[in-house]
Structures are given as C-alpha cells and as structure tokens.
Amino acid sequence: MTRYGMAIDVRRCMGCNACTVACKVANDVPEGVFWTRVLTRGGDAPDAPAGENPAVSMSYYTLGCQHCENPACVKVCPVGATYRDEATGIVRQDYDKCIGCRMCMSACPYTGVRSFNWEEPGYAMDFALGDADIAPHQKHVVEKCTFCYQRIARGETPACMDLCPARARFWGDLDDPESEVSQAIKGREYQHLLPEQGTSPSVYYLV
C-alpha cells in the first residue's frame, strides 16, 4: 500500500507553465483542456503583483486534482466511475463507466480541476502525442489529472515533475518518511487548499 502525494514549493515556482505543458503532452490532453494550471496570487490578472511599489507581492500556485484522502467527488458519483485507488491513494476516473452526469464536478471544491468533453475530443496535431498507454479520451466523460497513473505503474514519476526547471515539485509516498515528498514537507510550513472542506488533499504547498 502506498499513499502518493506531491509537494510544490511556492517560493521556487516561477509560473513558467512547464508543468502545464508536460502534463498536456504526456497525457495527450484534448485541445482547449488543461489538467493543471498556474494561478497567480497577487493582483487581478495573471503575473500581476498585489500592492504598490515598493511593497508588492506575488506568488504562483499550480492547480490540478488534489487527490484527496477524503474526496468529495467519489461520494457523489452514482456509478463508481470516480474512485480512490486504495493501492496508491490516487483519485481516478474510469471513462468507460462515466455517464457524464458531472456530479463529481459539482461536488469538488477545487474549481476548474475537472473538465467535461462535450464533443469528441479534438487535438492541435493530427497524430497522438504522449504516452502510448494512456486511456483514450472519450466524448461525454469527465477528465482530470491522474498523477500520470500510467507512469506510476511503470515506476516513473509524473510528467510535471520531470520538466520543472525550478525543481519546485517533490513526489513520493507520503507514508514513507524517507521519500522525497516526506523530506520536503519535514520542517517546512505548508498549506492545503481549502482545508475547511475536510477533503485532506495529497498536494502540499510549501510556503
């Protein structure tokens, strides 16, 4: 049994969107859809600081599925298409079971981490990108970050880990005190998104 999780160092993240691109390519995410996004904590626009010179502040938060230990989405799915894999702790989607009711999207407190394919998925390229063993994208299903489950099954790390130039991301088994993610969290102040929702996310933001 493993409980995979990720830590993201907000002080290192420079909002370059390399993780967004890596995710999109590795999982051949359909055109117009992003499983991970970079949000600016600062002014009213992306890459805009809050405050007035010289007292300004700005930081970046990369947002994707939080792979919660107590996921609200799983509780409301009427057909079991959204489920938490007990062997890895990863919250997954079974496209073949999904009936497109979007209850999981309504229940999830983290706005925008899921997408719904209203039409047959389209792509910028006329050939498939990314890993050969990803689940085929389908019409009328909900999708989201999978922690690159296909890579985890091969003993690799999620694609967003490999491309981060600032080395702001840490990955591993949260139940293993010697794992990279556990060591990153140890002794550091961190935040969970919307802790009051009681979902117990597996993504930690180091601040």
Coordinates of C-alpha atoms in Angstrom, one line a residue, residues 9-206:
D9 CA 7.5 24.9 -3.3
V10 CA 5.7 28.2 -3.8
R11 CA 8.9 30.1 -3.1
R12 CA 10.6 28.3 -6.0
C13 CA 7.8 28.2 -8.5
M14 CA 8.2 30.9 -11.2
G15 CA 4.9 30.4 -13.0
C16 CA 6.6 29.2 -16.2
N17 CA 3.8 26.7 -17.1
A18 CA 6.4 23.9 -17.9
C19 CA 4.3 21.6 -15.7
T20 CA 1.2 22.5 -17.7
V21 CA 2.8 21.7 -21.0
A22 CA 4.4 18.5 -19.7
C23 CA 1.1 17.3 -18.5
K24 CA -0.7 18.2 -21.7
V25 CA 1.8 16.4 -23.9
A26 CA 2.4 13.3 -21.8
N27 CA -1.4 12.6 -21.5
D28 CA -2.4 13.9 -24.9
V29 CA -4.9 16.2 -23.2
P30 CA -7.5 17.4 -25.8
E31 CA -7.3 20.9 -27.3
G32 CA -8.6 23.7 -25.1
V33 CA -8.3 21.5 -21.9
F34 CA -5.7 21.7 -19.2
W35 CA -5.4 19.3 -16.3
T36 CA -3.0 21.6 -14.4
R37 CA -2.9 25.4 -14.5
V38 CA -0.8 28.1 -13.0
L39 CA -2.7 30.7 -10.9
T40 CA -1.2 34.0 -9.7
R41 CA -1.6 35.0 -6.1
G42 CA -1.3 38.7 -6.4
G43 CA -3.2 41.2 -8.5
D44 CA -6.3 40.9 -10.5
A45 CA -4.5 39.5 -13.6
P46 CA -2.0 36.7 -14.2
D47 CA 1.6 37.7 -13.5
A48 CA 0.4 40.8 -11.7
P49 CA 1.6 41.7 -8.2
A50 CA -0.6 42.9 -5.4
G51 CA 0.2 46.1 -3.6
E52 CA 2.1 49.2 -4.6
N53 CA 5.8 49.7 -5.3
P54 CA 8.0 49.0 -3.4
A55 CA 5.6 46.9 -1.2
V56 CA 4.5 44.4 -3.8
S57 CA 3.9 40.6 -3.5
M58 CA 3.2 37.8 -6.0
S59 CA 3.4 34.0 -5.9
Y60 CA 2.3 31.2 -8.1
Y61 CA 0.1 28.2 -7.2
T62 CA -0.1 25.3 -9.7
L63 CA -3.6 23.8 -9.5
G64 CA -4.7 20.3 -10.5
C65 CA -6.6 17.5 -8.9
Q66 CA -5.7 17.4 -5.2
H67 CA -6.1 13.6 -5.0
C68 CA -7.8 13.9 -1.6
E69 CA -7.9 11.2 1.0
N70 CA -11.5 12.1 1.6
P71 CA -12.6 13.0 -1.9
A72 CA -16.0 14.7 -2.2
C73 CA -16.2 13.6 -5.9
V74 CA -16.1 9.9 -5.0
K75 CA -19.0 10.2 -2.6
V76 CA -21.4 11.6 -5.2
C77 CA -20.5 9.5 -8.3
P78 CA -23.6 7.3 -8.8
V79 CA -21.8 4.6 -10.9
G80 CA -18.3 4.4 -9.3
A81 CA -16.6 6.0 -12.2
T82 CA -14.8 8.3 -9.9
Y83 CA -12.9 6.3 -7.2
R84 CA -9.9 6.4 -5.0
D85 CA -7.4 3.7 -5.8
E86 CA -6.6 2.1 -2.4
A87 CA -3.2 0.7 -3.6
T88 CA -1.8 4.2 -4.5
G89 CA -4.2 6.8 -2.9
I90 CA -4.7 8.3 -6.4
V91 CA -8.2 9.5 -7.3
R92 CA -9.0 8.1 -10.7
Q93 CA -11.7 8.3 -13.4
D94 CA -13.0 5.2 -15.3
Y95 CA -14.1 6.7 -18.6
D96 CA -15.9 3.6 -19.6
K97 CA -18.2 3.8 -16.5
C98 CA -18.7 7.6 -16.6
I99 CA -22.2 8.6 -17.6
G100 CA -21.4 12.3 -17.9
C101 CA -23.7 13.4 -15.1
R102 CA -20.9 15.8 -13.8
M103 CA -21.8 15.3 -10.2
C104 CA -18.1 15.0 -9.4
M105 CA -17.5 18.4 -10.9
S106 CA -20.3 19.9 -8.8
A107 CA -19.0 18.3 -5.6
C108 CA -15.3 19.1 -6.0
P109 CA -14.4 22.3 -4.1
Y110 CA -11.4 23.0 -6.3
T111 CA -12.9 24.9 -9.2
G112 CA -11.6 24.0 -12.6
V113 CA -9.6 20.9 -11.9
R114 CA -12.0 18.8 -13.9
S115 CA -13.2 19.1 -17.5
F116 CA -16.0 17.7 -19.5
N117 CA -15.8 16.6 -23.1
W118 CA -18.9 17.9 -24.6
E119 CA -17.9 16.7 -28.1
E120 CA -15.5 14.2 -29.5
P121 CA -12.0 15.3 -28.2
G122 CA -10.1 17.4 -30.7
Y123 CA -6.3 17.9 -31.0
A124 CA -3.9 20.5 -32.4
M125 CA -1.9 17.8 -34.0
D126 CA -3.2 15.2 -36.5
F127 CA -1.3 12.4 -34.6
A128 CA -1.3 11.2 -31.0
L129 CA 1.2 12.7 -28.5
G130 CA 2.5 11.4 -25.2
D131 CA 2.5 8.0 -23.6
A132 CA 1.2 5.1 -25.6
D133 CA -0.5 3.6 -22.6
I134 CA -2.8 6.4 -21.6
A135 CA -6.6 5.8 -21.5
P136 CA -8.2 7.0 -24.8
H137 CA -10.1 10.3 -24.3
Q138 CA -13.8 10.0 -24.9
K139 CA -16.8 12.1 -25.6
H140 CA -19.3 12.9 -22.8
V141 CA -16.9 12.0 -19.9
V142 CA -15.2 13.9 -17.1
E143 CA -11.4 14.1 -17.1
K144 CA -8.7 15.4 -14.7
C145 CA -5.1 15.0 -13.6
T146 CA -4.3 11.3 -12.9
F147 CA -0.9 11.9 -11.3
C148 CA 0.2 10.3 -14.6
Y149 CA -1.0 6.9 -13.4
Q150 CA 0.4 5.2 -16.4
R151 CA 3.9 6.4 -15.5
I152 CA 3.4 5.5 -11.8
A153 CA 2.6 1.9 -12.9
R154 CA 6.0 1.8 -14.7
G155 CA 7.8 3.1 -11.6
E156 CA 8.3 6.5 -13.0
T157 CA 7.3 10.0 -11.8
P158 CA 4.5 12.3 -13.1
A159 CA 5.5 14.2 -16.2
C160 CA 5.2 17.6 -14.5
M161 CA 8.0 16.5 -12.1
D162 CA 10.5 15.9 -15.0
L163 CA 10.1 19.3 -16.7
C164 CA 10.0 21.7 -13.8
P165 CA 13.1 23.9 -14.3
A166 CA 13.0 25.4 -10.8
R167 CA 12.8 22.0 -9.2
A168 CA 9.8 23.2 -7.2
R169 CA 8.0 19.9 -7.2
F170 CA 8.5 16.9 -4.9
W171 CA 6.9 13.4 -5.3
G172 CA 6.7 10.2 -3.5
D173 CA 5.0 8.1 -0.8
L174 CA 3.6 10.2 2.0
D175 CA 3.7 7.3 4.3
D176 CA 7.4 6.8 3.7
P177 CA 9.4 9.2 6.0
E178 CA 12.4 8.8 3.7
S179 CA 10.6 9.7 0.4
E180 CA 11.4 12.9 -1.4
V181 CA 8.0 14.4 -0.7
S182 CA 8.1 13.5 3.0
Q183 CA 11.6 15.0 3.3
A184 CA 10.4 18.2 1.5
I185 CA 7.5 18.6 3.9
K186 CA 9.5 17.9 7.0
G187 CA 10.3 21.0 8.9
R188 CA 8.6 23.3 6.4
E189 CA 5.5 25.3 6.8
Y190 CA 2.9 24.2 4.2
Q191 CA -0.7 24.9 3.2
H192 CA -3.5 22.7 1.9
L193 CA -6.1 24.3 -0.4
L194 CA -9.5 24.8 1.3
P195 CA -8.7 22.7 4.4
E196 CA -12.1 23.6 5.8
Q197 CA -13.7 21.4 3.2
G198 CA -12.3 18.3 5.1
T199 CA -11.1 16.6 1.9
S200 CA -7.5 16.0 3.2
P201 CA -5.6 16.8 -0.1
S202 CA -2.4 14.9 -1.0
V203 CA -0.9 18.0 -2.5
Y204 CA 1.1 20.2 -0.2
Y205 CA 2.1 23.8 -0.9
L206 CA 5.4 24.7 0.8

